[in-house]
CSV table of C-alpha atoms in Angstrom, one decimal:
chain,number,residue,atom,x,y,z
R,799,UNK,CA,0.8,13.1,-26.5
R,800,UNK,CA,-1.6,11.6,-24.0
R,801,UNK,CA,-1.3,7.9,-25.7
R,802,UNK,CA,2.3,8.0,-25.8
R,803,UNK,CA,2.3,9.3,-22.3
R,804,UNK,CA,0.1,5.9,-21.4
R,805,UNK,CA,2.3,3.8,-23.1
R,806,UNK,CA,5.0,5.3,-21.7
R,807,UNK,CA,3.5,4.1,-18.6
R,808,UNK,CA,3.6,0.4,-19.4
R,809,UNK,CA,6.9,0.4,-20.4
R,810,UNK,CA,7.8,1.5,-17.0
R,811,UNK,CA,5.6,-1.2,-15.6
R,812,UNK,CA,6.8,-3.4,-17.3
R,813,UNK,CA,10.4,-2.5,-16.5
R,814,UNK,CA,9.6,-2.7,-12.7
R,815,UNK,CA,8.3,-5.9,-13.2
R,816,UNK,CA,11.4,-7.5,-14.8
R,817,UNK,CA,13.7,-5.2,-12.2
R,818,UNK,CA,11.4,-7.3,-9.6
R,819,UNK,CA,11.1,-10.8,-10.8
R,820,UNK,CA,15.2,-10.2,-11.5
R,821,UNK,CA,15.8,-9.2,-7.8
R,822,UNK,CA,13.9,-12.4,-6.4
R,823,UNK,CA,15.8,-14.7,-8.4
R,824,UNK,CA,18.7,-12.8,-7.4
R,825,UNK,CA,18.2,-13.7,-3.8
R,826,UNK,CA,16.7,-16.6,-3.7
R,827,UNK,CA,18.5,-19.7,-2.7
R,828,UNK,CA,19.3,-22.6,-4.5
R,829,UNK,CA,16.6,-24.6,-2.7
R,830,UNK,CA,14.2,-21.5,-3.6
R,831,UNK,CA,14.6,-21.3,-6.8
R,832,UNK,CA,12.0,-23.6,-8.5
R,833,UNK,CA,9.6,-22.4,-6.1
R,834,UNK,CA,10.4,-19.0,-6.6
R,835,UNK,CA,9.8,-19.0,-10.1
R,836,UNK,CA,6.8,-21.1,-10.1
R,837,UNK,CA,5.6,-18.2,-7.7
R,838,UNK,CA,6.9,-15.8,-10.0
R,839,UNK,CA,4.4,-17.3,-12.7
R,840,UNK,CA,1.7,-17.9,-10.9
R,841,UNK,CA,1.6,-14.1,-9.8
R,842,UNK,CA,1.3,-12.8,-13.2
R,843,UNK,CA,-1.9,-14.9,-13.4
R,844,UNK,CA,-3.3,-14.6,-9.6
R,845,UNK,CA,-2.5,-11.0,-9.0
R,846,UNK,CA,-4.2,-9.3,-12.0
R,847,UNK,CA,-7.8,-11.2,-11.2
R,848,UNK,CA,-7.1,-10.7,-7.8
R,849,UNK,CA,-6.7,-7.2,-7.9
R,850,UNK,CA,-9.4,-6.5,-10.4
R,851,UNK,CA,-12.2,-8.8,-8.5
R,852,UNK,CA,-11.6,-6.8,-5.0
R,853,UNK,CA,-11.9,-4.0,-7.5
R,854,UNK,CA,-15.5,-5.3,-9.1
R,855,UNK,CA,-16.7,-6.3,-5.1
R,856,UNK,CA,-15.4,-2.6,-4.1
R,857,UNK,CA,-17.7,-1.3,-7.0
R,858,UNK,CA,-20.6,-3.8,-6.9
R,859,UNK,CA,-23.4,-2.0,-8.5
R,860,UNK,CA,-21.4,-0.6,-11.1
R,861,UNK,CA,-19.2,-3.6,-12.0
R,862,UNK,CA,-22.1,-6.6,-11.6
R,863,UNK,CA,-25.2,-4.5,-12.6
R,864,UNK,CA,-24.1,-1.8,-15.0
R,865,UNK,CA,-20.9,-3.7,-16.3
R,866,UNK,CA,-22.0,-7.4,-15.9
R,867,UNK,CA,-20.6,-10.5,-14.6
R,868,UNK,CA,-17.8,-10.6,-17.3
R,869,UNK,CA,-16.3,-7.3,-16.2
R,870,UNK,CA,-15.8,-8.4,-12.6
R,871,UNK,CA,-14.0,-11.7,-14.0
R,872,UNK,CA,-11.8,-10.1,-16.8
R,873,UNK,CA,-8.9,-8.0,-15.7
R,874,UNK,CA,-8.2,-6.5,-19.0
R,875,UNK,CA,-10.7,-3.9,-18.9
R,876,UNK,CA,-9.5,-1.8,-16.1
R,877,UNK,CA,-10.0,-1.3,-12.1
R,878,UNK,CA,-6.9,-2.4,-10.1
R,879,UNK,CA,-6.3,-2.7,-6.0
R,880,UNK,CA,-3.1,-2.7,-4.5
R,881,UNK,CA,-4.6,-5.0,-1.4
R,882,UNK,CA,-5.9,-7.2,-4.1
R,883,UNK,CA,-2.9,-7.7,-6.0
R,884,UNK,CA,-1.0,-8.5,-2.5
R,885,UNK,CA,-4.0,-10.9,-1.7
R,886,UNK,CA,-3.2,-12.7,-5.0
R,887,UNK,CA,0.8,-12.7,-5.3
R,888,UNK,CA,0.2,-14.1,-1.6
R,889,UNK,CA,-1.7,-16.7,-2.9
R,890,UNK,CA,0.7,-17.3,-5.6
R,891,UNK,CA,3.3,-17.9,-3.2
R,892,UNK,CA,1.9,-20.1,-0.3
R,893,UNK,CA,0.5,-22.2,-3.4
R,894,UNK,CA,4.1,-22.6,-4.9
R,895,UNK,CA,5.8,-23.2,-1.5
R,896,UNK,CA,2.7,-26.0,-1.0
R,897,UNK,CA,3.8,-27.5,-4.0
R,898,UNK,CA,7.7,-27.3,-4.1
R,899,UNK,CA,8.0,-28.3,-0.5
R,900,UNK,CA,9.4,-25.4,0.9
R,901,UNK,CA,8.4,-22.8,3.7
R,902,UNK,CA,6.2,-20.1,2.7
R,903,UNK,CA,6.8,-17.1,5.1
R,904,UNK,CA,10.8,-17.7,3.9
R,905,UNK,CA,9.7,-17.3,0.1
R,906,UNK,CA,7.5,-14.7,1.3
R,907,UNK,CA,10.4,-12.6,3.0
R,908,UNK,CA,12.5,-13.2,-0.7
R,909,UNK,CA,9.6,-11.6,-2.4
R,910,UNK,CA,9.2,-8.8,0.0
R,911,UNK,CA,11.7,-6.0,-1.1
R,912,UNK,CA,11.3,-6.8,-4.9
R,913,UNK,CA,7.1,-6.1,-4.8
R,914,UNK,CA,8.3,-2.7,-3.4
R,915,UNK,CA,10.3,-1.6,-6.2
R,916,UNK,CA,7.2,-3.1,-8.4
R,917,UNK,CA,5.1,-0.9,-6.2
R,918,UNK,CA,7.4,2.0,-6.7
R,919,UNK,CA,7.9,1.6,-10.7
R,920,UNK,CA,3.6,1.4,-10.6
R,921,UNK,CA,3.2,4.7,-8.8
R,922,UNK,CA,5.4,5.9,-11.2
R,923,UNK,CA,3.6,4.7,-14.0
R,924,UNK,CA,0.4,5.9,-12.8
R,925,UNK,CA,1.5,9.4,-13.0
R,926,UNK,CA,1.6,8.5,-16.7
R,927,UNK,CA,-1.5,7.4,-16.6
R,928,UNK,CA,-3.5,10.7,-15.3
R,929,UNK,CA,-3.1,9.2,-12.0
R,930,UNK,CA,-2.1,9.9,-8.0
R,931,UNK,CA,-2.9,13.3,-8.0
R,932,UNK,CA,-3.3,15.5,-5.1
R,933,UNK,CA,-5.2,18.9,-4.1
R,934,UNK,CA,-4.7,22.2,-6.1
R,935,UNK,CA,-2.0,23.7,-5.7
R,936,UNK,CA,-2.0,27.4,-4.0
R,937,UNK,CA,1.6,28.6,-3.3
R,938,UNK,CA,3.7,29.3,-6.2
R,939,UNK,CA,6.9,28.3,-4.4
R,940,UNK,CA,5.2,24.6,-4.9
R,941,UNK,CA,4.4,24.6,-8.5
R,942,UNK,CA,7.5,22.6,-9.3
R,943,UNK,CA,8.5,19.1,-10.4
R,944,UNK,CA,8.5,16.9,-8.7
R,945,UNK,CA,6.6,18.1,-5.6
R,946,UNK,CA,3.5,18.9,-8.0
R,947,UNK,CA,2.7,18.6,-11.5
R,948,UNK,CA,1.0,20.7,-14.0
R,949,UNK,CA,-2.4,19.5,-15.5
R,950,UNK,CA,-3.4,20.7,-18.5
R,951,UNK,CA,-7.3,19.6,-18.5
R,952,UNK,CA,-7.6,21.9,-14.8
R,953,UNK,CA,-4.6,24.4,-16.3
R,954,UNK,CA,-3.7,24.4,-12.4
R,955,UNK,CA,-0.9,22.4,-10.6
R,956,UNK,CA,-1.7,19.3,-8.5
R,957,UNK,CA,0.1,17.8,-6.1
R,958,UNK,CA,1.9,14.7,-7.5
R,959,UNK,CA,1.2,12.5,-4.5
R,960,UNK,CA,2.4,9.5,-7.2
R,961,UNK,CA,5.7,10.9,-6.7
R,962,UNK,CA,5.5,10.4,-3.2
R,963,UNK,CA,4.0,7.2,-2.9
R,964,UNK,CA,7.1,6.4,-5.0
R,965,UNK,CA,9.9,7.5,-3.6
R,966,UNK,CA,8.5,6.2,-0.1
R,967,UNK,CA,7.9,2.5,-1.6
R,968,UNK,CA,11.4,2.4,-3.3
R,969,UNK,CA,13.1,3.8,0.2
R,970,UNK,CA,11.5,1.0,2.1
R,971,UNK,CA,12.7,-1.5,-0.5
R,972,UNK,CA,16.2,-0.4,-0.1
R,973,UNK,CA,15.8,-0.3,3.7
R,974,UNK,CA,14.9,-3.8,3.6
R,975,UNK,CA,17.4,-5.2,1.6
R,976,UNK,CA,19.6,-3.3,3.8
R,977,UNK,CA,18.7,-4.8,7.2
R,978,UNK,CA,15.8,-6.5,6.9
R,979,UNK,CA,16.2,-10.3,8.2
R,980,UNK,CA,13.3,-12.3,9.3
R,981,UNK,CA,9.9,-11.4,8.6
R,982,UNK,CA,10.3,-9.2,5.7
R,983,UNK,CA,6.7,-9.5,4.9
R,984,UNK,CA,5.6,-8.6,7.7
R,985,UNK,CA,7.6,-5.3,8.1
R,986,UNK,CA,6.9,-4.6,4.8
R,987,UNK,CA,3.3,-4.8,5.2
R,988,UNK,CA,3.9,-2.1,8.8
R,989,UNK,CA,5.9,0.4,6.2
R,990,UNK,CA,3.6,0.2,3.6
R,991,UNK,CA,0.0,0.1,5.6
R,992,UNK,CA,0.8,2.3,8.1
R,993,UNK,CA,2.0,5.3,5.1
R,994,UNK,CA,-0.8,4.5,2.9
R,995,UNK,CA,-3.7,5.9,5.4
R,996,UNK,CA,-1.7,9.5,4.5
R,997,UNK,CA,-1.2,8.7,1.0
R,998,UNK,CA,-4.9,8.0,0.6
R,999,UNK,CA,-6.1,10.6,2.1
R,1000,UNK,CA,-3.9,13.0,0.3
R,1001,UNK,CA,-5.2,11.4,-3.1
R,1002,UNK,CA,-8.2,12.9,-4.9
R,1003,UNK,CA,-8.4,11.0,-8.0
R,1004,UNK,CA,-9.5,7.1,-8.6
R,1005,UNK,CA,-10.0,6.9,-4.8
R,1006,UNK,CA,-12.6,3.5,-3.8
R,1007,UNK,CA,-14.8,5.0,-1.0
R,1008,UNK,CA,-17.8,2.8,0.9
R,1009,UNK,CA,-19.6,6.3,1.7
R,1010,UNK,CA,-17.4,8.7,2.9
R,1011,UNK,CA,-14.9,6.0,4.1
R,1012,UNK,CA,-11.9,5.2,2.1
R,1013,UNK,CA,-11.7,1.6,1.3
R,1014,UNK,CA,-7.4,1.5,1.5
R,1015,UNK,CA,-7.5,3.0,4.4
R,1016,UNK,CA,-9.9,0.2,6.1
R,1017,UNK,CA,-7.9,-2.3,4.5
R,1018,UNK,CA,-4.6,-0.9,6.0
R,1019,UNK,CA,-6.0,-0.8,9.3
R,1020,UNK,CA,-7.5,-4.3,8.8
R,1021,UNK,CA,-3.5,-5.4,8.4
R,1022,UNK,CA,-1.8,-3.5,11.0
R,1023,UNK,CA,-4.5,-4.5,13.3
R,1024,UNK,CA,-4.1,-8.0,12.2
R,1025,UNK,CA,-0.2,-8.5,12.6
R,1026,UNK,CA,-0.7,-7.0,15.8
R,1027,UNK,CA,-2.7,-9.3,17.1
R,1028,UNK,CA,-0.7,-11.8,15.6
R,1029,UNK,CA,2.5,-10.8,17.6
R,1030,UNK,CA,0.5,-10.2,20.8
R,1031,UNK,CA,-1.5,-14.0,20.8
R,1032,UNK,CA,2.0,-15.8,19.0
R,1033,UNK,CA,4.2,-14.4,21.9
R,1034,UNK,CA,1.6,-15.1,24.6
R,1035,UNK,CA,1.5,-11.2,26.1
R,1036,UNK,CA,-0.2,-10.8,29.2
R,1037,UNK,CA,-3.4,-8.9,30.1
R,1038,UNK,CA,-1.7,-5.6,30.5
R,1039,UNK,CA,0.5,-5.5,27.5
R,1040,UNK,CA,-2.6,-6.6,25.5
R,1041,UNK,CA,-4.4,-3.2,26.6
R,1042,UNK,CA,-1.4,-1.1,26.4
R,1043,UNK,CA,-0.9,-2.0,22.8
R,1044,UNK,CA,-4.7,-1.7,22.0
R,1045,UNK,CA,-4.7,1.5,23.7
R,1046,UNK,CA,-2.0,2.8,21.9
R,1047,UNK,CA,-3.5,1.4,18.3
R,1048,UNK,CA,-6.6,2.7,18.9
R,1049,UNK,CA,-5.7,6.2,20.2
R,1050,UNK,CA,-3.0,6.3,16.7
R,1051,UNK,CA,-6.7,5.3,14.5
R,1052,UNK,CA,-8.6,7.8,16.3
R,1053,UNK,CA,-6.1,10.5,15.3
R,1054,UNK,CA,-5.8,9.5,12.1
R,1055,UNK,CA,-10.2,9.4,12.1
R,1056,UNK,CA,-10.1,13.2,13.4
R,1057,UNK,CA,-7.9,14.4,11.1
R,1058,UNK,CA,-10.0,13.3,8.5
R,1059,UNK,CA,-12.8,14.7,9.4
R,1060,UNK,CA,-10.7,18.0,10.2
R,1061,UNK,CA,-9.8,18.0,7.0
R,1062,UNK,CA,-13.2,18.8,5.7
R,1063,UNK,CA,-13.5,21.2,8.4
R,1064,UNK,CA,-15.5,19.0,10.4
R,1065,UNK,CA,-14.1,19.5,13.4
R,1066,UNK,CA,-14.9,22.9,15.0
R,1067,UNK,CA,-12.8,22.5,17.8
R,1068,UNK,CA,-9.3,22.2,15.6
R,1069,UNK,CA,-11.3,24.4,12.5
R,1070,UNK,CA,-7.7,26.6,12.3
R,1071,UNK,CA,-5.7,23.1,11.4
R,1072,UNK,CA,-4.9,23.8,8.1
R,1073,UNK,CA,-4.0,20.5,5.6
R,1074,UNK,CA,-0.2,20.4,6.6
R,1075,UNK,CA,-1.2,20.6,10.7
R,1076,UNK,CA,-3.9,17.5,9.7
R,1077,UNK,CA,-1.1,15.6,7.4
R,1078,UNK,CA,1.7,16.6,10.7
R,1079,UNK,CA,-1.0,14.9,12.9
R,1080,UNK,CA,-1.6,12.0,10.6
R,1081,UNK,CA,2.2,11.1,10.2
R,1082,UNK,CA,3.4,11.3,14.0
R,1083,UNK,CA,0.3,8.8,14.7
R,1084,UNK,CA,1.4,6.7,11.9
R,1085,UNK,CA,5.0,6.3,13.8
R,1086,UNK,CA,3.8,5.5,16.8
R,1087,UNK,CA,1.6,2.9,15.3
R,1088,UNK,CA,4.8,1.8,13.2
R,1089,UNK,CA,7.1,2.1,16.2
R,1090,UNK,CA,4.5,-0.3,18.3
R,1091,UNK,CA,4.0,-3.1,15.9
R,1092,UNK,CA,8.0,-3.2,15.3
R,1093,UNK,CA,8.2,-3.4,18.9
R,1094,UNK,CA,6.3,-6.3,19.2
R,1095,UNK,CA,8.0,-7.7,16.0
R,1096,UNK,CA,10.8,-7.8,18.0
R,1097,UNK,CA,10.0,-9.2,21.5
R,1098,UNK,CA,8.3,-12.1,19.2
R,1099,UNK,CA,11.3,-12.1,17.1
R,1100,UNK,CA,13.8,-12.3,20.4
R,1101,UNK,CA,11.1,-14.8,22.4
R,1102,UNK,CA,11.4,-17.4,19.5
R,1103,UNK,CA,15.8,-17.3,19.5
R,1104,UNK,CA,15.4,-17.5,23.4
């Protein structure tokens, strides 16, 4: 049952990944089209290493000492980051717009809606793959499908945090073919980042920690703190709206650090939150950090049709 399960999995990866590469070709241009599908190819290569070497350097002991150089290098023996796949397909991309002539943030923005729906079939299939599970589950109202999910090695419902992840990747997919215009990289990237810090936290299985710091979570920061800047230096903003907008970013991250810790009961001062107080906390930070960056998106936006 567990193999078919598995394979069960790939097919669905598999199917997002056709659904994906379809949707591109879909929208691309006629002028896009050759470098779209060079992209196309050159992600299947770039994004698989990619994500498996940020992987191995996550891991460093155990996938250069214990597992050896060839483990780190080779991508068909397991260990996959989001962040490193985006790191590659990005690649993939500004080296096909390099070579075909064409701009690269343009291709970038016809590639942005379709690696949701691939990021939305994956969490999916990870859920076949004993993956993107949650905490225990302790009311009974929640021991249902396809809020949790029943596992048969605990015998105890987990939250199927998979599911989530999901749903929320395929709604901002839609939301972007819907209005998105220019820059739909970018406010992919603010969707995604921001939401992850909550997903990861949630997570309690095949979760890449430096310590007791979650490595997603830095890496999401790392982005929404560097489009930020990118909007704020781009557009020119003055001393004060720099400090506002830092202000703001860093008072969102230090909620989002608190809760964390008050999660582990950590915090003595808030030691009555309970997990749905933390995760209420969590989420009205993450859209006030979402709500400043597509602020700025749009003064930039408005500042370069002026």
């Amino acid at each position: 049952m567990e193999a078919i399960k598995f394979q069960l999995g790939i097919a669905v990866f598999l199917v997002g990944l056709l659904l994906a590469a379809v949707l591109v070709w879909g929208r691309a241009q006629r002028s896009q089209r050759r470098a779209s599908l060079l992209a196309i190819g050159l992600s299947l290569v770039f994004a698989p290493f990619a994500s498996h070497l940020l992987y191995s350097l996550i891991r460093f002991g155990y996938a250069f000492y214990d597992k050896g150089l060839s483990y780190a290098l080779l991508p068909f023996q397991g260990g996959f980051t989001v962040y490193g796949a985006l790191l590659g397909i990005v690649l993939a991309i500004g080296l096909s717009a390099k070579l075909c002539h064409t701009g690269a943030m343009p291709l970038m923005d016809l590639f942005a809606p379709a690696l949701l729906l691939l990021l939305a079939f994956s969490r999916f299939a990870e859920g076949l793959w004993f993956m993107g599970f949650g905490r225990f589950v302790e009311m009974e109202e929640h021991m249902f499908f396809p809020l949790s999910i029943f596992d048969a090695s605990y015998e105890s419902w987990l939250y199927a945090v998979f599911m989530a992840e999901a749903a929320y990747a395929l709604l901002c997919g839609i939301l972007l073919l819907a209005f998105g215009k220019r820059q739909q990289m970018f406010s992919a990237l603010i969707l995604y980042s921001a939401v992850q810090m909550i997903f990861e936290s949630m997570r309690q299985d095949e979760i890449l920690r430096w310590g007791f710091v979650l490595c997603n979570q830095v890496f999401s920061l790392l982005i929404l703190l560097g489009i930020l800047l990118y909007y704020l230096l781009c557009r020119k903003a003055s001393i004060g709206q720099w400090l506002l907008s830092l202000t703001i970013f860093l008072l969102c991250i230090g909620v989002i650090v608190v809760m964390e810790f008050a999660l582990e009961g950590r915090v003595p001062i808030i030691e009555h939150f309970t997990h749905t107080d933390c995760y209420t906390a969590d989420l009205l930070a993450m859209l006030l950090l979402m709500a400043l960056l597509f602020f700025q998106k749009s003064i930039y936006l408005k500042k370069q049709a002026a």
